[in-house]
JSON list of C-alpha atoms and ligand atoms in Angstrom, two decimals:
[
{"chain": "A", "resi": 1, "resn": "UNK", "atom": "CA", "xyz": [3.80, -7.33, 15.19]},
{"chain": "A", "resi": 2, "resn": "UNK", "atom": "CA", "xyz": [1.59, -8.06, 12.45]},
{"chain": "A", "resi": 3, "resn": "UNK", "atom": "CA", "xyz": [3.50, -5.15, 9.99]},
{"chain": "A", "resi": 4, "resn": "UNK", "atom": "CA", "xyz": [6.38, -7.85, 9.30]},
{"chain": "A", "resi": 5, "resn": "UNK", "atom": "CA", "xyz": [4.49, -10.37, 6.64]},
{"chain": "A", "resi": 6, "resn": "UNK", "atom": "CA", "xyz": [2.61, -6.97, 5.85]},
{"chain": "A", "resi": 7, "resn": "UNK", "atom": "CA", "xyz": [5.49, -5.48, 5.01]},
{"chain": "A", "resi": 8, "resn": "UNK", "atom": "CA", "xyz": [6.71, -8.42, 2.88]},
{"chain": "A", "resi": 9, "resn": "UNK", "atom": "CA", "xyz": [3.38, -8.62, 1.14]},
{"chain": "A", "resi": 10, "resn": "UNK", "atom": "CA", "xyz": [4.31, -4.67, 0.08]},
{"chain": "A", "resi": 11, "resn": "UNK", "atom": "CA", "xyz": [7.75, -5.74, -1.25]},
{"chain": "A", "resi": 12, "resn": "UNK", "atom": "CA", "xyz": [7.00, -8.85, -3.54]},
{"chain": "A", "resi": 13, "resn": "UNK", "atom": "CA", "xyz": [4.45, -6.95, -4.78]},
{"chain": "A", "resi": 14, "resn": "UNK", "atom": "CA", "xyz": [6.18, -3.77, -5.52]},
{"chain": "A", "resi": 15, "resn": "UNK", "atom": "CA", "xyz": [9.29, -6.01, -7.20]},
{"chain": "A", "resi": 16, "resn": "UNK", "atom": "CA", "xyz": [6.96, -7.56, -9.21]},
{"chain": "A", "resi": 17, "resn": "UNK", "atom": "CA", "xyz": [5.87, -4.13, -10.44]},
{"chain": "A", "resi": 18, "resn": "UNK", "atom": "CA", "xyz": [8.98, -3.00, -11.08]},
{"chain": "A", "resi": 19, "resn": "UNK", "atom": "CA", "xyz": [9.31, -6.29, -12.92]},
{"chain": "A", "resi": 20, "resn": "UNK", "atom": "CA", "xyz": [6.78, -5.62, -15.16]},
{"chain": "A", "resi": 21, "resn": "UNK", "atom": "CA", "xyz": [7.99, -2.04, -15.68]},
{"chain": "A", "resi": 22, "resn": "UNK", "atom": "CA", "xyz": [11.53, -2.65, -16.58]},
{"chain": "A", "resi": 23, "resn": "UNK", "atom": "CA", "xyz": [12.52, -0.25, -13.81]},
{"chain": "A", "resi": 24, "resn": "UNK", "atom": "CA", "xyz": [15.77, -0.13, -12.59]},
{"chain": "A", "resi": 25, "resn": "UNK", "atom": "CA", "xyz": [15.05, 1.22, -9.16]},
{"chain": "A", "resi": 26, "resn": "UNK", "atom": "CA", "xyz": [11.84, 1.47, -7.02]},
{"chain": "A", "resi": 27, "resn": "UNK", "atom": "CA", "xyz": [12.10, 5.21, -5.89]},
{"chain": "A", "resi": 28, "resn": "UNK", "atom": "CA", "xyz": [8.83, 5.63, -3.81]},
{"chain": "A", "resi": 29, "resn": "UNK", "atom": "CA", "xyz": [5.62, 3.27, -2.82]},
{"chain": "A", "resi": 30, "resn": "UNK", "atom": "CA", "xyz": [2.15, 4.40, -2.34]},
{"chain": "A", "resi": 31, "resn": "UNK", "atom": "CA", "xyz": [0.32, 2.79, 0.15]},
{"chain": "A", "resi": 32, "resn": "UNK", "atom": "CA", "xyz": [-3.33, 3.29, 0.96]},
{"chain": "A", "resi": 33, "resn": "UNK", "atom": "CA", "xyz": [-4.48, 1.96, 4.90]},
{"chain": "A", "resi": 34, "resn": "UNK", "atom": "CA", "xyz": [-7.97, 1.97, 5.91]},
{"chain": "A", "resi": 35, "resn": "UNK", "atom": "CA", "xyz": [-8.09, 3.99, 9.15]},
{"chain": "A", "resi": 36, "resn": "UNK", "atom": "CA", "xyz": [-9.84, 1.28, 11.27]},
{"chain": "A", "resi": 37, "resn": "UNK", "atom": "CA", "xyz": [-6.48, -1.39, 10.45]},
{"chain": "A", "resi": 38, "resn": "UNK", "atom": "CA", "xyz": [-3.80, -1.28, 13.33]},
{"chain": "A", "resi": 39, "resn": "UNK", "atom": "CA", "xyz": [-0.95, -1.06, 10.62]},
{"chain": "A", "resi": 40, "resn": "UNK", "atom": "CA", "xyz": [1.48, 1.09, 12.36]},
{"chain": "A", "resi": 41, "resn": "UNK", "atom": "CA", "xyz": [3.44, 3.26, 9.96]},
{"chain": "A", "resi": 42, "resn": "UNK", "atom": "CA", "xyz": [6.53, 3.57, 11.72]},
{"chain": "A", "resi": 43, "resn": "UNK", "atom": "CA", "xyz": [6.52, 0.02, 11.84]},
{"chain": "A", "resi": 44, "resn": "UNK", "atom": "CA", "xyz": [6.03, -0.84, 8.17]},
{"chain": "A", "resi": 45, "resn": "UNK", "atom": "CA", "xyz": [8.95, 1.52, 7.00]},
{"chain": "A", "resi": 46, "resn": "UNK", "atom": "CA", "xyz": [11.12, -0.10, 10.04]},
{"chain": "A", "resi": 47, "resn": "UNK", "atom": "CA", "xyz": [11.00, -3.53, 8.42]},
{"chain": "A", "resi": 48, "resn": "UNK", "atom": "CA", "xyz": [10.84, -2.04, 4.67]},
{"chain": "A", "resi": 49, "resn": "UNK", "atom": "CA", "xyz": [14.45, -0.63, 5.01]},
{"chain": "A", "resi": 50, "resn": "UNK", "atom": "CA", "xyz": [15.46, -3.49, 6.24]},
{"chain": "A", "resi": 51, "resn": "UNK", "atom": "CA", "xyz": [14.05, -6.22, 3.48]},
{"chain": "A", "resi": 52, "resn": "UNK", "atom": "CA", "xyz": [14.66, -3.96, 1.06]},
{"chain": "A", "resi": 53, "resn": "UNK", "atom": "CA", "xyz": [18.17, -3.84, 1.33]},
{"chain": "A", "resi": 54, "resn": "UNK", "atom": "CA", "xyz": [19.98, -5.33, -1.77]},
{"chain": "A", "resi": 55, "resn": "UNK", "atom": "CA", "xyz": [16.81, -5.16, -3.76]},
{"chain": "A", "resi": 56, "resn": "UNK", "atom": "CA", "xyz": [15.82, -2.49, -6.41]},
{"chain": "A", "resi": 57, "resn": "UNK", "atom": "CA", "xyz": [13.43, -1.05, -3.59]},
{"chain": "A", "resi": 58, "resn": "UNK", "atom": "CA", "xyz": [16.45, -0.44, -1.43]},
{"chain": "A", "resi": 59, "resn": "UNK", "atom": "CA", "xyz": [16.04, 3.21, -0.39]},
{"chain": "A", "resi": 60, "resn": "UNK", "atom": "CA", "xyz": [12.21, 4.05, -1.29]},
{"chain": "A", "resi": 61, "resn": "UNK", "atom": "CA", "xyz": [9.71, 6.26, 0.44]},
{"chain": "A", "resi": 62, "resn": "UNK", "atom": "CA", "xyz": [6.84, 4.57, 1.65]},
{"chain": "A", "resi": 63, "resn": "UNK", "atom": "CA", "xyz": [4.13, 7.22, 1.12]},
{"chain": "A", "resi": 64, "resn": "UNK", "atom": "CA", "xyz": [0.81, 6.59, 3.20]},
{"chain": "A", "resi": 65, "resn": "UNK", "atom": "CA", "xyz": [-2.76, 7.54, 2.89]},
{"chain": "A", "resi": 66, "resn": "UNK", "atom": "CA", "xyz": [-5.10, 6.83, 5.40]},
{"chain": "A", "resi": 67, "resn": "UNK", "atom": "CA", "xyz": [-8.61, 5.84, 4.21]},
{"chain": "A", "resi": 68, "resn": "UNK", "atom": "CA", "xyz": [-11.37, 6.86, 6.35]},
{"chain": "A", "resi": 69, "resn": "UNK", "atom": "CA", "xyz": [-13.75, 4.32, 7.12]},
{"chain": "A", "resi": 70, "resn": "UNK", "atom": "CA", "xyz": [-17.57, 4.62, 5.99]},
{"chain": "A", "resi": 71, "resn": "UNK", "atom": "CA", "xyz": [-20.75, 3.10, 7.35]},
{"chain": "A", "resi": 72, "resn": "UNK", "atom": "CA", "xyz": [-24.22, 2.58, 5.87]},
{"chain": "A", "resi": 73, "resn": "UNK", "atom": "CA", "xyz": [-27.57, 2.75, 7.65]},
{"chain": "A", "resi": 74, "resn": "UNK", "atom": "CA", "xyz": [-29.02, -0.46, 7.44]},
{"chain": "A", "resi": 75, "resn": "UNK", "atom": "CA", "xyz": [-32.31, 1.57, 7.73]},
{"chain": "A", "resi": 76, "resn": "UNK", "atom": "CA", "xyz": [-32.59, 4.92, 5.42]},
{"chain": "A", "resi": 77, "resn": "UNK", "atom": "CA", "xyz": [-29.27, 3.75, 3.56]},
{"chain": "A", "resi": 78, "resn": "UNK", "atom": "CA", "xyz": [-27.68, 7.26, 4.35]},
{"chain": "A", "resi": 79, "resn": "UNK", "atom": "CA", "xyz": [-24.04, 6.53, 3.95]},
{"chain": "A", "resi": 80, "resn": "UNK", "atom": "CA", "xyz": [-21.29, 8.55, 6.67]},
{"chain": "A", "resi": 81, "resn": "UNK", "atom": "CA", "xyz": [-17.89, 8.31, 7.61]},
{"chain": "A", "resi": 82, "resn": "UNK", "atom": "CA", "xyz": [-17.31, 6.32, 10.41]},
{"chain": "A", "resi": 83, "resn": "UNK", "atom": "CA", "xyz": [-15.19, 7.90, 12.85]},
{"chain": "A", "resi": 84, "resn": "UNK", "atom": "CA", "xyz": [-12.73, 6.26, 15.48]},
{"chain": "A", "resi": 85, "resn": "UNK", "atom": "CA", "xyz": [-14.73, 5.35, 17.74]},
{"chain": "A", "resi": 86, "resn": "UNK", "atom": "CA", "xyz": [-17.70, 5.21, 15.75]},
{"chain": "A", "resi": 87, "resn": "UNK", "atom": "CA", "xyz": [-20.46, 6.83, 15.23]},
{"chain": "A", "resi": 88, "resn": "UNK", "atom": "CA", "xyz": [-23.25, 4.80, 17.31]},
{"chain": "A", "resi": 89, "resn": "UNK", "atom": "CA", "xyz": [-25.96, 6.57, 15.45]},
{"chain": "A", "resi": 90, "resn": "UNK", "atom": "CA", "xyz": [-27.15, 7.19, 11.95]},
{"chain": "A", "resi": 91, "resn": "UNK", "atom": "CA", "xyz": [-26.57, 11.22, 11.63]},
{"chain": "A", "resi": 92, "resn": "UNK", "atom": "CA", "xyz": [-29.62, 11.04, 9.22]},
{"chain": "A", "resi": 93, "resn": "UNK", "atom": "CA", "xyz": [-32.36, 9.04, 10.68]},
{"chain": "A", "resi": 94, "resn": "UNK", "atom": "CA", "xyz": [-30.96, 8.02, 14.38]},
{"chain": "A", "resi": 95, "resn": "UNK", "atom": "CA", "xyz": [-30.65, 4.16, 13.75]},
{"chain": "A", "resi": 96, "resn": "UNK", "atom": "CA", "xyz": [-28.68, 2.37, 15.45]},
{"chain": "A", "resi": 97, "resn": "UNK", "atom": "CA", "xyz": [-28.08, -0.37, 12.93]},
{"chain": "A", "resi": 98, "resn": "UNK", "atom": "CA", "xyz": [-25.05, 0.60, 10.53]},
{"chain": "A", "resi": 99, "resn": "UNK", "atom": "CA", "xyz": [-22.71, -1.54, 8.94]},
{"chain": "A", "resi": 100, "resn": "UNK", "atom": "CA", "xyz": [-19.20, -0.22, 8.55]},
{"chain": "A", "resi": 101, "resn": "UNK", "atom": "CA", "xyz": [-17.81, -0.94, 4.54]},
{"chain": "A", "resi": 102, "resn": "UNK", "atom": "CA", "xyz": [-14.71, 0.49, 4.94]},
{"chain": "A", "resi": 103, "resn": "UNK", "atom": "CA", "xyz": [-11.63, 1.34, 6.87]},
{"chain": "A", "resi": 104, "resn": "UNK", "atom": "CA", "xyz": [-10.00, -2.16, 7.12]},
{"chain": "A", "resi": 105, "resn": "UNK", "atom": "CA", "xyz": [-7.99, -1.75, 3.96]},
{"chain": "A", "resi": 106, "resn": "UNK", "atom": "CA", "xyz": [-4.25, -2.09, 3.13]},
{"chain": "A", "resi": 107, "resn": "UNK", "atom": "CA", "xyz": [-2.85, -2.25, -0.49]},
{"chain": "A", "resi": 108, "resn": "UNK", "atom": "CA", "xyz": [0.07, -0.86, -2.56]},
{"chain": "A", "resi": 109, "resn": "UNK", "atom": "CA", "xyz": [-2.00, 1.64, -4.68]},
{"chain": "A", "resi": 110, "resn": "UNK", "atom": "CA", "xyz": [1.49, 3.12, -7.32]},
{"chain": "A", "resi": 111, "resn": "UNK", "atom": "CA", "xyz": [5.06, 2.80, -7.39]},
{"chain": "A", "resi": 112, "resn": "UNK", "atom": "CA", "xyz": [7.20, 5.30, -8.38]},
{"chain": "A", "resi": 113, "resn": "UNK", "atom": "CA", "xyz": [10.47, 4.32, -10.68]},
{"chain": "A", "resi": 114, "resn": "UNK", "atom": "CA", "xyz": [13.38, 5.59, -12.36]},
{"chain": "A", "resi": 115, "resn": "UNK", "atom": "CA", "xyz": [14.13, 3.96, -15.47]},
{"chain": "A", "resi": 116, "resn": "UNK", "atom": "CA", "xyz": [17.72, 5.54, -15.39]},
{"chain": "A", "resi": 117, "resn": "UNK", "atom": "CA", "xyz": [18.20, 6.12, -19.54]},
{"chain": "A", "resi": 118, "resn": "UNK", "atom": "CA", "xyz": [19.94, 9.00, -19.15]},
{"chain": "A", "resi": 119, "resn": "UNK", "atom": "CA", "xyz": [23.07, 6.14, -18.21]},
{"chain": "A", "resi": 120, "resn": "UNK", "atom": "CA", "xyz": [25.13, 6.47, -21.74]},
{"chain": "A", "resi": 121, "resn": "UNK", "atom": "CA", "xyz": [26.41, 3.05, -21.44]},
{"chain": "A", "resi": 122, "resn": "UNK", "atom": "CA", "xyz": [25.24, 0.52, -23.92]},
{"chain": "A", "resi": 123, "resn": "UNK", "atom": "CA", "xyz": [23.13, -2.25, -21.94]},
{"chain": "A", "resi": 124, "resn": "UNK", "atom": "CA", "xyz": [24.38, -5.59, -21.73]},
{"chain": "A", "resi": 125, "resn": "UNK", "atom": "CA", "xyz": [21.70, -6.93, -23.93]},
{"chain": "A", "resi": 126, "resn": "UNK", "atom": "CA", "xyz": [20.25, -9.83, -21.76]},
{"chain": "A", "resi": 127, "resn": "UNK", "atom": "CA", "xyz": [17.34, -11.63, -23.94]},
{"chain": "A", "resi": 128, "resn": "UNK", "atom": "CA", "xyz": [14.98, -13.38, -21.71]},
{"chain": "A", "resi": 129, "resn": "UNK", "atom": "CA", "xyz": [11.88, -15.07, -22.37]},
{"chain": "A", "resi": 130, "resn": "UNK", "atom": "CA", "xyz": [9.86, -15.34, -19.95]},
{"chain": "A", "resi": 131, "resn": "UNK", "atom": "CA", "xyz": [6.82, -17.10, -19.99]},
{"chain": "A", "resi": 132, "resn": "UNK", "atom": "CA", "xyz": [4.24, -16.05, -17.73]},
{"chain": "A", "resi": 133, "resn": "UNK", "atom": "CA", "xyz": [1.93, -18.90, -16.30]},
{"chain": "B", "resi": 1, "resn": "ZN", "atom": "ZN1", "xyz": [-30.29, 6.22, 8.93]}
]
């Protein structure tokens, strides 16, 4: 349920992107997702094609990389990756006490665009200042 404001997060930010790029169209996002969040993939392009619609990121691929999670022995310092379900034991030294540092992210790592200049036709020259604050 959670993918909805997620997914909204993903949009704004991509738009804004785009924004900043002068792109005319948002052709593919790339997302990274730390394998320990329960983002559902499915579930984020579900509601993607749906808010995008009408917006320059109508139509984009939503590209995911899973990031494997990593833990750190709190006792030797020997640093693993953390497995679902995790490891209970340091692989190095046997402890018991690791702290997991990763694996709970979710962020729009690169956009894709087409600046479509190929288009012959002269642009309606729209001057805008915008001041950024
Ligand atoms: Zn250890």
């Amino acid at each position: 349920m959670h993918e909805l404001p997620v997914t909204e997060g993903i949009l704004s930010t991509a738009l804004e992107a785009a924004k900043r790029a002068n792109a005319r169209r948002i052709t593919a996002i790339d997302l990274v997702i730390g394998e320990l969040s329960s983002i559902v993939d499915d579930s984020v392009q579900f509601y993607f094609d749906i808010l995008s619609r009408g917006t320059r990121a109508e139509g984009a691929i939503l590209r995911f990389r899973r990031e494997p999670a990593t833990a750190i022995c709190r006792d030797c310092g020997h640093r693993y990756a953390a497995q679902v379900p995790l490891a209970p034991l340091c692989p190095a030294c046997g402890s018991a006490r690791a702290q997991v540092t990763g694996g709970r992210e979710f962020y729009v790592e690169s956009i894709e665009v087409d600046h479509d200049e190929d288009s012959g036709s002269p642009a309606d020259s729209e001057r805008q200042r915008s001041g950024s604050g």
